[in-house]
Amino acid sequence: MSNLIIYYSRKGQNYWNGSIKELKNGNTEIVAEFIQKAVGGDLFEVETVKQYFDDYYACIEEAQKELRANARPEIKRYPENLESYDVIFLGYPNWWGTMPMAMFTLLEKCDLKGKKIIPFCTNEGSGMGNSESDLKKLCGGAEVLKGLSVHGAEAAQSEKRVADWAKAELKSIN
């Protein structure tokens, strides 16, 4: 069984326990790397063509406008050879109750029939939001498993929890 870890992550300014903090690596990226270390697989970072604002508050305002408009921001590239993967760990921050709209762009263009989708989400207290139900709508023909919510401010300290979860998820589908 081969794994692919697809993630979207925000570097730079992030909301962090009630204040703004500059992050060299985004919280979701950190969790994605923990998954790769624990269970192996290839990493694929989703990147938008148009960069979001560096300022956190301007970024989330733009993200809210995208959500309200049901926008599909253009992304730079798509994963290759999806047919060679059985399991896809799918990671993102919770923006306004779901995934960033760039994840919708990606998922609507990918054929995920027969895949096991294992979501993970970083957030500052809003959990998975509606993302799991959105994934079930977007990933027709795939099995979407229950996701893992990681508090963003604790992402860097979550390696054991993430590794245990990823291993358990893979064991449950084997």
mmCIF file of C-alpha atoms in Angstrom:
data_model
loop_
_atom_site.group_PDB
_atom_site.id
_atom_site.type_symbol
_atom_site.label_atom_id
_atom_site.label_comp_id
_atom_site.label_asym_id
_atom_site.label_seq_id
_atom_site.Cartn_x
_atom_site.Cartn_y
_atom_site.Cartn_z
ATOM 1 C CA MET A 1 0.000 0.000 0.000
ATOM 2 C CA SER A 2 1.449 3.369 -0.922
ATOM 3 C CA ASN A 3 0.638 6.664 0.766
ATOM 4 C CA LEU A 4 0.431 10.203 -0.501
ATOM 5 C CA ILE A 5 0.309 13.111 1.914
ATOM 6 C CA ILE A 6 -1.312 16.139 0.285
ATOM 7 C CA TYR A 7 -1.430 19.336 2.305
ATOM 8 C CA TYR A 8 -2.014 23.052 2.132
ATOM 9 C CA SER A 9 -0.265 25.108 4.805
ATOM 10 C CA ARG A 10 0.252 28.777 5.604
ATOM 11 C CA LYS A 11 3.749 29.947 6.456
ATOM 12 C CA GLY A 12 4.373 33.413 7.866
ATOM 13 C CA GLN A 13 1.790 35.164 10.008
ATOM 14 C CA ASN A 14 -0.604 32.794 11.771
ATOM 15 C CA TYR A 15 -3.062 33.089 14.607
ATOM 16 C CA TRP A 16 -1.435 31.510 17.627
ATOM 17 C CA ASN A 17 -3.184 31.214 21.018
ATOM 18 C CA GLY A 18 -4.827 34.629 20.747
ATOM 19 C CA SER A 19 -2.053 36.533 19.016
ATOM 20 C CA ILE A 20 -0.209 36.619 15.699
ATOM 21 C CA LYS A 21 3.042 34.706 15.331
ATOM 22 C CA GLU A 22 5.453 34.421 12.398
ATOM 23 C CA LEU A 23 5.953 30.776 11.419
ATOM 24 C CA LYS A 24 8.841 29.514 9.287
ATOM 25 C CA ASN A 25 6.834 26.356 8.527
ATOM 26 C CA GLY A 26 3.069 26.249 8.604
ATOM 27 C CA ASN A 27 1.297 24.123 11.202
ATOM 28 C CA THR A 28 -0.256 21.798 8.627
ATOM 29 C CA GLU A 29 3.125 21.289 6.957
ATOM 30 C CA ILE A 30 4.610 20.258 10.308
ATOM 31 C CA VAL A 31 1.840 17.690 10.844
ATOM 32 C CA ALA A 32 2.223 16.395 7.259
ATOM 33 C CA GLU A 33 5.926 15.816 7.855
ATOM 34 C CA PHE A 34 5.162 13.936 11.085
ATOM 35 C CA ILE A 35 2.810 11.663 9.134
ATOM 36 C CA GLN A 36 5.459 11.008 6.504
ATOM 37 C CA LYS A 37 8.038 10.205 9.174
ATOM 38 C CA ALA A 38 5.619 7.813 10.922
ATOM 39 C CA VAL A 39 4.141 5.884 7.996
ATOM 40 C CA GLY A 40 6.131 6.851 4.914
ATOM 41 C CA GLY A 41 4.746 8.175 1.679
ATOM 42 C CA ASP A 42 5.245 11.058 -0.666
ATOM 43 C CA LEU A 43 4.558 14.679 0.270
ATOM 44 C CA PHE A 44 2.682 17.031 -2.048
ATOM 45 C CA GLU A 45 2.190 20.682 -1.122
ATOM 46 C CA VAL A 46 -0.760 22.513 -2.659
ATOM 47 C CA GLU A 47 0.286 26.010 -3.707
ATOM 48 C CA THR A 48 -1.933 28.730 -5.120
ATOM 49 C CA VAL A 49 -0.895 30.716 -8.187
ATOM 50 C CA LYS A 50 -1.995 33.962 -6.553
ATOM 51 C CA GLN A 51 -0.354 34.292 -3.168
ATOM 52 C CA TYR A 52 -2.466 35.240 -0.197
ATOM 53 C CA PHE A 53 -1.649 38.433 1.660
ATOM 54 C CA ASP A 54 1.270 38.216 4.082
ATOM 55 C CA ASP A 55 -0.823 39.987 6.722
ATOM 56 C CA TYR A 56 -2.835 37.356 8.588
ATOM 57 C CA TYR A 57 -6.005 39.430 8.926
ATOM 58 C CA ALA A 58 -5.977 40.416 5.235
ATOM 59 C CA CYS A 59 -5.448 36.745 4.351
ATOM 60 C CA ILE A 60 -8.405 35.488 6.344
ATOM 61 C CA GLU A 61 -10.607 38.251 4.963
ATOM 62 C CA GLU A 62 -9.643 37.150 1.448
ATOM 63 C CA ALA A 63 -10.279 33.507 2.390
ATOM 64 C CA GLN A 64 -13.750 34.419 3.685
ATOM 65 C CA LYS A 65 -14.545 36.214 0.403
ATOM 66 C CA GLU A 66 -13.442 33.109 -1.528
ATOM 67 C CA LEU A 67 -15.690 30.912 0.599
ATOM 68 C CA ARG A 68 -18.700 33.202 0.171
ATOM 69 C CA ALA A 69 -18.118 33.323 -3.597
ATOM 70 C CA ASN A 70 -17.539 29.556 -3.750
ATOM 71 C CA ALA A 71 -14.312 30.459 -5.572
ATOM 72 C CA ARG A 72 -11.810 28.004 -6.961
ATOM 73 C CA PRO A 73 -8.367 29.627 -6.713
ATOM 74 C CA GLU A 74 -5.950 28.415 -9.345
ATOM 75 C CA ILE A 75 -3.233 26.119 -8.030
ATOM 76 C CA LYS A 76 0.273 25.726 -9.443
ATOM 77 C CA ARG A 77 0.216 21.974 -10.041
ATOM 78 C CA TYR A 78 -1.602 18.736 -9.339
ATOM 79 C CA PRO A 79 -0.259 15.455 -7.981
ATOM 80 C CA GLU A 80 0.956 13.048 -10.632
ATOM 81 C CA ASN A 81 0.196 9.330 -10.817
ATOM 82 C CA LEU A 82 -2.626 9.344 -8.282
ATOM 83 C CA GLU A 83 -3.520 5.852 -9.464
ATOM 84 C CA SER A 84 -0.352 4.546 -7.803
ATOM 85 C CA TYR A 85 -1.563 5.555 -4.319
ATOM 86 C CA ASP A 86 -4.060 3.636 -2.214
ATOM 87 C CA VAL A 87 -4.200 6.017 0.740
ATOM 88 C CA ILE A 88 -4.218 9.798 0.710
ATOM 89 C CA PHE A 89 -3.670 11.740 3.893
ATOM 90 C CA LEU A 90 -5.197 15.146 3.215
ATOM 91 C CA GLY A 91 -4.229 18.122 5.375
ATOM 92 C CA TYR A 92 -5.314 21.741 5.617
ATOM 93 C CA PRO A 93 -5.985 24.529 8.072
ATOM 94 C CA ASN A 94 -9.588 25.163 9.059
ATOM 95 C CA TRP A 95 -10.511 28.442 7.377
ATOM 96 C CA TRP A 96 -14.040 29.639 8.114
ATOM 97 C CA GLY A 97 -15.332 26.209 9.040
ATOM 98 C CA THR A 98 -13.840 24.147 6.215
ATOM 99 C CA MET A 99 -10.786 23.699 4.017
ATOM 100 C CA PRO A 100 -9.217 26.572 2.094
ATOM 101 C CA MET A 101 -10.934 26.881 -1.282
ATOM 102 C CA ALA A 102 -7.699 25.837 -3.022
ATOM 103 C CA MET A 103 -8.337 22.345 -1.649
ATOM 104 C CA PHE A 104 -11.733 22.363 -3.371
ATOM 105 C CA THR A 105 -9.932 23.295 -6.622
ATOM 106 C CA LEU A 106 -7.593 20.337 -6.212
ATOM 107 C CA LEU A 107 -10.176 17.767 -5.193
ATOM 108 C CA GLU A 108 -12.647 18.624 -7.955
ATOM 109 C CA LYS A 109 -9.984 17.900 -10.567
ATOM 110 C CA CYS A 110 -8.635 14.649 -9.094
ATOM 111 C CA ASP A 111 -10.120 11.198 -9.631
ATOM 112 C CA LEU A 112 -10.114 9.677 -6.163
ATOM 113 C CA LYS A 113 -12.409 6.713 -6.801
ATOM 114 C CA GLY A 114 -11.366 3.712 -4.735
ATOM 115 C CA LYS A 115 -8.978 5.718 -2.544
ATOM 116 C CA LYS A 116 -8.943 5.925 1.233
ATOM 117 C CA ILE A 117 -8.899 9.599 2.232
ATOM 118 C CA ILE A 118 -7.630 10.326 5.727
ATOM 119 C CA PRO A 119 -8.061 14.012 6.580
ATOM 120 C CA PHE A 120 -6.139 16.049 9.124
ATOM 121 C CA CYS A 121 -6.712 19.646 10.042
ATOM 122 C CA THR A 122 -4.929 22.329 12.025
ATOM 123 C CA ASN A 123 -6.930 25.010 13.767
ATOM 124 C CA GLU A 124 -7.056 27.237 16.793
ATOM 125 C CA GLY A 125 -10.094 25.624 18.358
ATOM 126 C CA SER A 126 -12.621 25.061 15.577
ATOM 127 C CA GLY A 127 -11.742 21.413 14.985
ATOM 128 C CA MET A 128 -12.553 19.799 11.661
ATOM 129 C CA GLY A 129 -15.524 22.122 11.082
ATOM 130 C CA ASN A 130 -17.569 21.026 8.058
ATOM 131 C CA SER A 131 -14.524 19.763 6.186
ATOM 132 C CA GLU A 132 -15.259 16.053 6.584
ATOM 133 C CA SER A 133 -18.750 16.386 5.098
ATOM 134 C CA ASP A 134 -17.342 18.627 2.345
ATOM 135 C CA LEU A 135 -14.739 15.956 1.591
ATOM 136 C CA LYS A 136 -17.411 13.283 1.274
ATOM 137 C CA LYS A 137 -19.200 15.433 -1.320
ATOM 138 C CA LEU A 138 -16.005 16.261 -3.239
ATOM 139 C CA CYS A 139 -14.389 12.821 -3.209
ATOM 140 C CA GLY A 140 -17.043 10.716 -4.904
ATOM 141 C CA GLY A 141 -16.166 7.043 -4.960
ATOM 142 C CA ALA A 142 -13.538 7.429 -2.237
ATOM 143 C CA GLU A 143 -13.856 6.375 1.371
ATOM 144 C CA VAL A 144 -13.340 9.376 3.657
ATOM 145 C CA LEU A 145 -12.251 8.273 7.117
ATOM 146 C CA LYS A 146 -12.604 10.233 10.338
ATOM 147 C CA GLY A 147 -10.054 13.007 10.531
ATOM 148 C CA LEU A 148 -7.596 14.271 13.107
ATOM 149 C CA SER A 149 -7.846 17.810 14.456
ATOM 150 C CA VAL A 150 -4.597 19.329 15.743
ATOM 151 C CA HIS A 151 -4.479 22.607 17.650
ATOM 152 C CA GLY A 152 -2.173 24.725 15.514
ATOM 153 C CA ALA A 153 -0.233 26.212 18.417
ATOM 154 C CA GLU A 154 0.549 22.634 19.512
ATOM 155 C CA ALA A 155 1.440 21.275 16.064
ATOM 156 C CA ALA A 156 5.189 21.219 16.676
ATOM 157 C CA GLN A 157 4.665 19.212 19.884
ATOM 158 C CA SER A 158 2.161 16.758 18.383
ATOM 159 C CA GLU A 159 4.530 14.257 16.768
ATOM 160 C CA LYS A 160 3.703 11.263 18.980
ATOM 161 C CA ARG A 161 -0.049 11.890 18.817
ATOM 162 C CA VAL A 162 0.060 12.316 15.036
ATOM 163 C CA ALA A 163 2.287 9.269 14.515
ATOM 164 C CA ASP A 164 0.089 7.057 16.716
ATOM 165 C CA TRP A 165 -3.036 8.246 14.872
ATOM 166 C CA ALA A 166 -1.558 7.754 11.383
ATOM 167 C CA LYS A 167 -0.328 4.249 12.227
ATOM 168 C CA ALA A 168 -3.696 3.320 13.735
ATOM 169 C CA GLU A 169 -5.595 4.611 10.687
ATOM 170 C CA LEU A 170 -3.450 2.571 8.315
ATOM 171 C CA LYS A 171 -3.801 -0.514 10.509
ATOM 172 C CA SER A 172 -7.595 -0.133 10.511
ATOM 173 C CA ILE A 173 -7.789 -0.275 6.715
ATOM 174 C CA ASN A 174 -5.370 -3.158 6.194
#
